[in-house]
PDB file of C-alpha atoms in Angstrom:
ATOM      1  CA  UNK U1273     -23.773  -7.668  10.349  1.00 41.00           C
ATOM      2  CA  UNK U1274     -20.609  -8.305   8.940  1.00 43.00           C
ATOM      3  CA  UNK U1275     -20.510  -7.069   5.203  1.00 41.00           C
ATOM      4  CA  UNK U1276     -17.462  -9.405   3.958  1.00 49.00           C
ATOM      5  CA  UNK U1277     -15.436 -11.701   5.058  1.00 52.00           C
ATOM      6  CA  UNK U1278     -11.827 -11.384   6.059  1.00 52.00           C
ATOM      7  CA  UNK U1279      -9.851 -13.684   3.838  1.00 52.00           C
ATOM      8  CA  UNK U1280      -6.159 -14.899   4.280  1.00 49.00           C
ATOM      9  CA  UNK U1281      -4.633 -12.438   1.639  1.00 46.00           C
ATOM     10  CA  UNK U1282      -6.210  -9.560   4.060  1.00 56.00           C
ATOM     11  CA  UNK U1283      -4.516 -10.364   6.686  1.00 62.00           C
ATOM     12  CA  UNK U1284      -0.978 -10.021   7.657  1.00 71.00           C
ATOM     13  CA  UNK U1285       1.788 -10.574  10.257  1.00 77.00           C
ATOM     14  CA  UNK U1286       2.292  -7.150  10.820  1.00 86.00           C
ATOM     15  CA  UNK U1287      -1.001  -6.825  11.815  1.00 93.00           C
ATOM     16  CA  UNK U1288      -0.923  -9.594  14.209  1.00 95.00           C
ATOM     17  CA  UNK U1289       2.408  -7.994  15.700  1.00 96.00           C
ATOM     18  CA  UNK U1290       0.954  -5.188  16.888  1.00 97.00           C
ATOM     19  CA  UNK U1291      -2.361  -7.203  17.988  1.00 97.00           C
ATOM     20  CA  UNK U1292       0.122  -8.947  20.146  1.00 97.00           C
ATOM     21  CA  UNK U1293       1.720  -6.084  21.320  1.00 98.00           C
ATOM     22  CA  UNK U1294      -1.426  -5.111  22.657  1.00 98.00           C
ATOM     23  CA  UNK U1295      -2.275  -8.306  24.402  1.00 98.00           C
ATOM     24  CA  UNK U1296       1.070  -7.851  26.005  1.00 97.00           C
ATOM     25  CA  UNK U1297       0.540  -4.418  27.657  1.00 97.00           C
ATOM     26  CA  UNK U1298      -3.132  -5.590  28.658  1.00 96.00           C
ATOM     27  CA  UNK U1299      -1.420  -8.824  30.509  1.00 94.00           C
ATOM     28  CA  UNK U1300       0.376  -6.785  32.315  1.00 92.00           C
ATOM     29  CA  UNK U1301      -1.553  -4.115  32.842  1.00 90.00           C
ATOM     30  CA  UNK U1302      -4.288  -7.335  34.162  1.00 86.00           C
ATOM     31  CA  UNK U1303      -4.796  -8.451  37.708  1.00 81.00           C
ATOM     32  CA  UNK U1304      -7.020 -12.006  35.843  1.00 85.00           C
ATOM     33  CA  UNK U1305      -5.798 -14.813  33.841  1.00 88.00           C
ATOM     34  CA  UNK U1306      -5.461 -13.516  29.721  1.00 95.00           C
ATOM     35  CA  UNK U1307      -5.430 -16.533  27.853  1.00 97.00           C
ATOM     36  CA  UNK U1308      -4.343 -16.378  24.027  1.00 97.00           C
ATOM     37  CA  UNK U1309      -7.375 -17.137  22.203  1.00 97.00           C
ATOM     38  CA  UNK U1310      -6.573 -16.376  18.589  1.00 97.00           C
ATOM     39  CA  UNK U1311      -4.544 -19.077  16.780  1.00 95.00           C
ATOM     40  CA  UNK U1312      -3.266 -16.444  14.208  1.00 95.00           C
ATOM     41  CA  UNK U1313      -1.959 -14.195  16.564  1.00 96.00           C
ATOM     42  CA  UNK U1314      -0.416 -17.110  18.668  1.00 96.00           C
ATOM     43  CA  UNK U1315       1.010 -18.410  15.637  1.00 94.00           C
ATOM     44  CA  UNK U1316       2.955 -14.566  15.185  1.00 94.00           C
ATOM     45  CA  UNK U1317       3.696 -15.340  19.181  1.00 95.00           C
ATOM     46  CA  UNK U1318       5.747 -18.634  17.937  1.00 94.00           C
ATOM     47  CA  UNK U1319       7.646 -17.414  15.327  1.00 93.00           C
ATOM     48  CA  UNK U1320       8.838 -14.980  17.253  1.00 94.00           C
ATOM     49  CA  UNK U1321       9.953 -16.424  20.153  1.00 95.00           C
ATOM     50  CA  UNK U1322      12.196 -18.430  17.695  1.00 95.00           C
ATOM     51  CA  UNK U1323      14.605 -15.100  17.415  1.00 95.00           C
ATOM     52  CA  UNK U1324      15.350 -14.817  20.809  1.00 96.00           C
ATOM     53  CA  UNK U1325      17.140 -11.680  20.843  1.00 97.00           C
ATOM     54  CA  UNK U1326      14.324  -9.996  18.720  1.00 96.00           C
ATOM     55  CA  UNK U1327      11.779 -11.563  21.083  1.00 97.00           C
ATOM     56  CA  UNK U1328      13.025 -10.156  23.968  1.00 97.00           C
ATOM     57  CA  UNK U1329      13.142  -6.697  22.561  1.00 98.00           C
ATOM     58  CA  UNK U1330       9.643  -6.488  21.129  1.00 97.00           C
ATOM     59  CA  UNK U1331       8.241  -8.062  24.510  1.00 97.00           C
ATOM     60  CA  UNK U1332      10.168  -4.655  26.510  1.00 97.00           C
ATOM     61  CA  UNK U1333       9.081  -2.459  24.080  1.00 97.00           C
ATOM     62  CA  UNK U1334       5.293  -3.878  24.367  1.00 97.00           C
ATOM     63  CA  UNK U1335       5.172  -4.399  28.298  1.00 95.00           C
ATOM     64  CA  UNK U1336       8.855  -3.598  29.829  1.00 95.00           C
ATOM     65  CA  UNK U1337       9.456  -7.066  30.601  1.00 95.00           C
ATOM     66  CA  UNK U1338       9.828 -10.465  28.533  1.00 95.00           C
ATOM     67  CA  UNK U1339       6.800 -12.287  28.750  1.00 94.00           C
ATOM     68  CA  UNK U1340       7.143 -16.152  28.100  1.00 91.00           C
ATOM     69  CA  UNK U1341       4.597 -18.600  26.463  1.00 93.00           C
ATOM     70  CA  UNK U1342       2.984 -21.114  29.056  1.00 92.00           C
ATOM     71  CA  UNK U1343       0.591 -23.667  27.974  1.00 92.00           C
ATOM     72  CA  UNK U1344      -2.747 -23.882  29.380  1.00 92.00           C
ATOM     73  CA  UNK U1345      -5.456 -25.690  28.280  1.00 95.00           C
ATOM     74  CA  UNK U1346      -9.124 -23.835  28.638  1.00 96.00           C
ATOM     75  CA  UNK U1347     -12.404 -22.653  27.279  1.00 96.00           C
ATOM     76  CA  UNK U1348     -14.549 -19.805  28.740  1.00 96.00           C
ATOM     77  CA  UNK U1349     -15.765 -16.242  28.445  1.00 97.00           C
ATOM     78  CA  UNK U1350     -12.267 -14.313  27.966  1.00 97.00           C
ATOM     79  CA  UNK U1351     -11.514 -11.945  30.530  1.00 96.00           C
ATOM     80  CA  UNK U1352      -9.508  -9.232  29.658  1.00 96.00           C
ATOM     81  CA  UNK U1353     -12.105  -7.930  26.249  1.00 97.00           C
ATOM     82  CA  UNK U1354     -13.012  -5.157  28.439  1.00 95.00           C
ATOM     83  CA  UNK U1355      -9.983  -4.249  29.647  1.00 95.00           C
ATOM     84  CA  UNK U1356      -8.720  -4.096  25.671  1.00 97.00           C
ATOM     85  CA  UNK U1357     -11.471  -2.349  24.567  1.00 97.00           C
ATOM     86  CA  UNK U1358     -11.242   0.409  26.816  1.00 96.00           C
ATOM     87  CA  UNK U1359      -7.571   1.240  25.822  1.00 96.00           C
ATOM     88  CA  UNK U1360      -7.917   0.504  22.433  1.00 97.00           C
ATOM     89  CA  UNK U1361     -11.179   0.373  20.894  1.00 97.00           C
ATOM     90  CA  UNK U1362     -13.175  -3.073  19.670  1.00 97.00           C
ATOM     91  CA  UNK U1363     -11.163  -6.211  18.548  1.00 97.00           C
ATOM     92  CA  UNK U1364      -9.078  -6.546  15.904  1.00 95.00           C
ATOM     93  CA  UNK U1365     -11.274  -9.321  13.419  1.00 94.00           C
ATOM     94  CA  UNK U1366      -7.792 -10.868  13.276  1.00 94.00           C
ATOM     95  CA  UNK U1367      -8.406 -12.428  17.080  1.00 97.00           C
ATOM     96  CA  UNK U1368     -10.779 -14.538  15.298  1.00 96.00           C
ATOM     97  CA  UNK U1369      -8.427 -16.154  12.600  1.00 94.00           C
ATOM     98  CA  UNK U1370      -7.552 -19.883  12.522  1.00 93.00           C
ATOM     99  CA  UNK U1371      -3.913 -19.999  11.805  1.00 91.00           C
ATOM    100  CA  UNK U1372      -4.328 -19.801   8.158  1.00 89.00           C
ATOM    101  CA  UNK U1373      -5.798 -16.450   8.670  1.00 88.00           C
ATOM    102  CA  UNK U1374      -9.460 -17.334   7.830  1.00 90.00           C
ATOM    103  CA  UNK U1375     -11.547 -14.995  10.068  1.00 91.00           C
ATOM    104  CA  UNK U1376     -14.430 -17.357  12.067  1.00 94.00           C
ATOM    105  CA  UNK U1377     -17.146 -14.246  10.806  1.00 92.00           C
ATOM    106  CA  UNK U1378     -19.782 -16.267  13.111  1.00 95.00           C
ATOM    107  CA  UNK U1379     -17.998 -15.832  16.153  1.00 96.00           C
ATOM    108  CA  UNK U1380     -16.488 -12.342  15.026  1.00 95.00           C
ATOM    109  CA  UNK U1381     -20.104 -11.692  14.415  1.00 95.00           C
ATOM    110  CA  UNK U1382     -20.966 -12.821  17.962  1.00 97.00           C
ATOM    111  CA  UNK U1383     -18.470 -10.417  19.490  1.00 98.00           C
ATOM    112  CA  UNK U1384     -19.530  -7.532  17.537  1.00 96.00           C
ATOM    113  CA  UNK U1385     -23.212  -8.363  19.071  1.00 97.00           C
ATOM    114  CA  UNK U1386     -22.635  -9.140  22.337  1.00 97.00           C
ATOM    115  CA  UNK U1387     -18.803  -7.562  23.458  1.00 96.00           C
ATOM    116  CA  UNK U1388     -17.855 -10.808  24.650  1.00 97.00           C
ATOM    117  CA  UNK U1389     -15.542 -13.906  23.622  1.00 98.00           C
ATOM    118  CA  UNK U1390     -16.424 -16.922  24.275  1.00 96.00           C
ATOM    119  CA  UNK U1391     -13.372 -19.254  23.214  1.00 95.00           C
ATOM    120  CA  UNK U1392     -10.983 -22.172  23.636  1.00 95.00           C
ATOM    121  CA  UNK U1393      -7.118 -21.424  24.356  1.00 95.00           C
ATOM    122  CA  UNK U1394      -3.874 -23.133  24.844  1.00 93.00           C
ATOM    123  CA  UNK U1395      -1.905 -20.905  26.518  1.00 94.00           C
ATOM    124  CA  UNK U1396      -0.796 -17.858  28.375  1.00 94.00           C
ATOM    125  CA  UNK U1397       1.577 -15.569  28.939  1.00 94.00           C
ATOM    126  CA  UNK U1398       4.286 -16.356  31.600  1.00 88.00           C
ATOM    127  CA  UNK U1399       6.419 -14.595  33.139  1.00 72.00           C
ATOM    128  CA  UNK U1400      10.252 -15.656  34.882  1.00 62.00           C
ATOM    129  CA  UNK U1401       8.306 -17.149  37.706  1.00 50.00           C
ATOM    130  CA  UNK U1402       6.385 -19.746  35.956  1.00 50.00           C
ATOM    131  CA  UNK U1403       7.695 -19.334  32.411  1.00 42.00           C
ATOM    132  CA  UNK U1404       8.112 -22.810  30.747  1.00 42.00           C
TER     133      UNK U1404
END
């Protein structure tokens, strides 16, 4: 059970930076689809594709390519949990947070259970071939 409740003061950019980072070395590390489930993390993934230059650079150092942002619409079981945990341990609670940063501790709680997501998404990484 989850003993408190992440709150938007507990969470930070940083944070989601480097949860990003991660979901860029799994994607292309990934033969499957990995949709971006976590509206917090995506949110980090917007701002920073708004600095180009800085962009580019953290999406090398994360994967060794740039990775674009492609929108696709879906819901499902998320594919690539397993692959994440076995490089780098459970989920971050942060792939949970709206983009307030407000954890959702029933489905966090549902992961922690089970090991699988079960979410909505809007998009995916891309990359030069079908970036948008």
């Amino acid at each position: 059970m989850i003993s408190r409740a992440l709150k938007p003061a507990e969470v930070h950019t940083s944070d989601a930076l480097t949860e990003l980072a991660r979901f860029f070395a799994i994607t292309k590390e990934s033969a499957q689809m990995c949709p971006m489930f976590s509206s917090y993390i995506d949110q980090a993934w917007h701002t920073l594709i708004c600095t180009p230059d800085s962009y580019a650079q953290f999406s090398r150092e994360a994967c060794g390519q740039i990775l674009g942002h492609h929108e696709s619409l879906g819901e499902g079981q998320i594919p690539w949990v397993s692959d994440y945990e076995a490089r780098f341990g459970k989920l971050s609670p942060l792939w949970f947070a709206d983009a307030g940063g407000t954890v959702d501790q029933t489905a966090y709680a549902a992961y922690c259970a089970t090991g699988e997501v079960f979410h909505s998404w809007d998009c995916t990484p891309a990359t030069d071939d079908d970036d948008d």
